[in-house]
Amino acid sequence: RQLRVVVHGDDFTILGDELELDWFRRAISERYEVKFRGRIGPSESDDKSIRILNRVTTWNDDGISYEADQRHAEIIVKQLGLSNGAKEVNTPGQKLDEADPEDEVELTAGDATLYRGLVARANYMGQDRSDVQYAVKELSRTMSKPTVGSWKALKRLGRYLIDTTRVIVKFTYQEAVNEIVVWTDSDYAGCRKTRKSTSGGVTMLGSHMIKSWATTQGVIALSSGEAEYYGIVKGTSVALGLRNMLDDLGMKVRIRVKTDASAAKGIASRRGAGKVRHIEVSQLWVQDKVAAGEVVLQKVGTHDNIADALTKNVGADILYKHMQSTCQQIGTGRHEIMPEIAKQEKEVTRDDDDDEGYD
């Protein structure tokens, strides 16, 4: 019947022709008690918007748009005490040149609990918003022992969210595509405490962003080329998973991995560890995929790499370029079917000297 079905727990999302969707509705209703949230499509009788797992999906004249549940951002702003005219910023994080000893003081038990709750909410929200993924990843690393510096970084994220509670991802109509393009990047030894590097990446299907990530690498890379290679390994792993899922849905695609590191491309293109003998053997499987032609590697310019915003705190211009390249835009107001924050959500503030400080 050519129905594509994606199941998340007890939530079913089905793509197909109208007659086959009608059949599915009748068949499943005969066996189970079910609730139908709606059907979106191009016909006048179809719904144009629907909430799926609290995300809003909208059928537009130029394609489909998707937006995260903006209530998470609104609750973070409110509980940080920033909802009454606090000054907003244009990036979710900022690069710190020198460490302040006062930033290493641990938060009290009550403040640490508040911190963990807000960061957990931000982490959930970050699945759908690549603009905050790196900042949220860094906040999550200190959840076991949050410090004064951690709180300052959280307040910075909150101030960024004041004017960016709504982000819309556009999936405009495009010609059929036959390859997944993975953009990968890394920030070598970016963590000042552990000297671990960060891998960032974006998977694109034509102009459509399918997935993005920012992760701290599990091993300490001894060179920038090695760190970039680990970024390629992560990107290739994600691409293989997406390729298999698309294959289940009846779509055949190739994999192209883009990197701005010649050294990493060289490691992935040869066979064996070579002179970089300390690389874990478990990371060398990418070489087999490249040699077999399953993965194509492509060198891109450093300034052209759209994954750069996922490896470090970048300026507003780089973040804007990333959003544009991944067809994301900041929205105003709220979608007509997006609920308001529950009235029981209370504003929880701490005794701060100002928007950045901690008392």
JSON list of C-alpha atoms in Angstrom, two decimals, residues 184-189 195-201 213 215-238 257 259 261 263-265 267-268 273 276-286:
[
{"chain": "A", "resi": 184, "resn": "THR", "atom": "CA", "xyz": [31.81, 17.70, 10.01]},
{"chain": "A", "resi": 185, "resn": "ASP", "atom": "CA", "xyz": [34.13, 19.88, 12.08]},
{"chain": "A", "resi": 186, "resn": "SER", "atom": "CA", "xyz": [35.99, 19.78, 15.38]},
{"chain": "A", "resi": 187, "resn": "ASP", "atom": "CA", "xyz": [37.55, 22.13, 17.90]},
{"chain": "A", "resi": 188, "resn": "TYR", "atom": "CA", "xyz": [40.92, 20.67, 18.86]},
{"chain": "A", "resi": 189, "resn": "ALA", "atom": "CA", "xyz": [41.55, 20.52, 22.64]},
{"chain": "A", "resi": 195, "resn": "ARG", "atom": "CA", "xyz": [41.86, 19.14, 26.77]},
{"chain": "A", "resi": 196, "resn": "LYS", "atom": "CA", "xyz": [39.25, 17.05, 24.98]},
{"chain": "A", "resi": 197, "resn": "SER", "atom": "CA", "xyz": [38.00, 18.15, 21.58]},
{"chain": "A", "resi": 198, "resn": "THR", "atom": "CA", "xyz": [34.46, 18.70, 20.34]},
{"chain": "A", "resi": 199, "resn": "SER", "atom": "CA", "xyz": [32.89, 17.10, 17.27]},
{"chain": "A", "resi": 200, "resn": "GLY", "atom": "CA", "xyz": [30.12, 18.97, 15.47]},
{"chain": "A", "resi": 201, "resn": "GLY", "atom": "CA", "xyz": [28.14, 18.00, 12.43]},
{"chain": "A", "resi": 213, "resn": "TRP", "atom": "CA", "xyz": [25.00, 17.35, 16.86]},
{"chain": "A", "resi": 215, "resn": "THR", "atom": "CA", "xyz": [29.51, 16.14, 21.26]},
{"chain": "A", "resi": 216, "resn": "THR", "atom": "CA", "xyz": [32.64, 16.01, 23.39]},
{"chain": "A", "resi": 217, "resn": "GLN", "atom": "CA", "xyz": [35.06, 13.42, 22.04]},
{"chain": "A", "resi": 218, "resn": "GLY", "atom": "CA", "xyz": [35.67, 10.44, 24.32]},
{"chain": "A", "resi": 219, "resn": "VAL", "atom": "CA", "xyz": [39.44, 10.32, 23.81]},
{"chain": "A", "resi": 220, "resn": "ILE", "atom": "CA", "xyz": [42.09, 13.04, 23.95]},
{"chain": "A", "resi": 221, "resn": "ALA", "atom": "CA", "xyz": [43.27, 13.77, 20.41]},
{"chain": "A", "resi": 222, "resn": "LEU", "atom": "CA", "xyz": [46.98, 14.52, 20.08]},
{"chain": "A", "resi": 223, "resn": "SER", "atom": "CA", "xyz": [46.64, 16.70, 16.97]},
{"chain": "A", "resi": 224, "resn": "SER", "atom": "CA", "xyz": [44.05, 18.76, 15.16]},
{"chain": "A", "resi": 225, "resn": "GLY", "atom": "CA", "xyz": [44.08, 16.26, 12.28]},
{"chain": "A", "resi": 226, "resn": "GLU", "atom": "CA", "xyz": [43.28, 13.42, 14.67]},
{"chain": "A", "resi": 227, "resn": "ALA", "atom": "CA", "xyz": [40.46, 15.43, 16.26]},
{"chain": "A", "resi": 228, "resn": "GLU", "atom": "CA", "xyz": [39.03, 16.19, 12.82]},
{"chain": "A", "resi": 229, "resn": "TYR", "atom": "CA", "xyz": [39.26, 12.50, 11.91]},
{"chain": "A", "resi": 230, "resn": "TYR", "atom": "CA", "xyz": [37.18, 11.58, 14.97]},
{"chain": "A", "resi": 231, "resn": "GLY", "atom": "CA", "xyz": [34.67, 14.15, 13.72]},
{"chain": "A", "resi": 232, "resn": "ILE", "atom": "CA", "xyz": [34.54, 12.32, 10.38]},
{"chain": "A", "resi": 233, "resn": "VAL", "atom": "CA", "xyz": [33.97, 9.01, 12.22]},
{"chain": "A", "resi": 234, "resn": "LYS", "atom": "CA", "xyz": [31.04, 10.50, 14.14]},
{"chain": "A", "resi": 235, "resn": "GLY", "atom": "CA", "xyz": [29.53, 12.04, 11.00]},
{"chain": "A", "resi": 236, "resn": "THR", "atom": "CA", "xyz": [29.88, 8.84, 8.99]},
{"chain": "A", "resi": 237, "resn": "SER", "atom": "CA", "xyz": [28.26, 6.83, 11.77]},
{"chain": "A", "resi": 238, "resn": "VAL", "atom": "CA", "xyz": [25.24, 9.17, 11.82]},
{"chain": "A", "resi": 257, "resn": "VAL", "atom": "CA", "xyz": [31.23, 13.65, 4.04]},
{"chain": "A", "resi": 259, "resn": "THR", "atom": "CA", "xyz": [35.53, 18.27, 6.08]},
{"chain": "A", "resi": 261, "resn": "ALA", "atom": "CA", "xyz": [40.83, 19.27, 7.37]},
{"chain": "A", "resi": 263, "resn": "ALA", "atom": "CA", "xyz": [45.04, 15.76, 7.41]},
{"chain": "A", "resi": 264, "resn": "ALA", "atom": "CA", "xyz": [41.81, 14.10, 8.58]},
{"chain": "A", "resi": 265, "resn": "LYS", "atom": "CA", "xyz": [40.79, 13.40, 4.98]},
{"chain": "A", "resi": 267, "resn": "ILE", "atom": "CA", "xyz": [43.80, 9.52, 7.52]},
{"chain": "A", "resi": 268, "resn": "ALA", "atom": "CA", "xyz": [40.34, 8.41, 6.40]},
{"chain": "A", "resi": 273, "resn": "ALA", "atom": "CA", "xyz": [46.94, 3.74, 11.27]},
{"chain": "A", "resi": 276, "resn": "VAL", "atom": "CA", "xyz": [49.26, 7.89, 13.81]},
{"chain": "A", "resi": 277, "resn": "ARG", "atom": "CA", "xyz": [49.58, 4.57, 15.64]},
{"chain": "A", "resi": 278, "resn": "HIS", "atom": "CA", "xyz": [47.85, 5.70, 18.82]},
{"chain": "A", "resi": 279, "resn": "ILE", "atom": "CA", "xyz": [44.44, 6.01, 17.07]},
{"chain": "A", "resi": 280, "resn": "GLU", "atom": "CA", "xyz": [42.03, 3.46, 18.48]},
{"chain": "A", "resi": 281, "resn": "VAL", "atom": "CA", "xyz": [41.56, 0.50, 16.14]},
{"chain": "A", "resi": 282, "resn": "SER", "atom": "CA", "xyz": [37.80, 0.83, 16.64]},
{"chain": "A", "resi": 283, "resn": "GLN", "atom": "CA", "xyz": [37.94, 4.17, 14.82]},
{"chain": "A", "resi": 284, "resn": "LEU", "atom": "CA", "xyz": [39.51, 2.84, 11.61]},
{"chain": "A", "resi": 285, "resn": "TRP", "atom": "CA", "xyz": [36.36, 1.25, 10.12]},
{"chain": "A", "resi": 286, "resn": "VAL", "atom": "CA", "xyz": [35.70, 4.47, 8.19]}
]
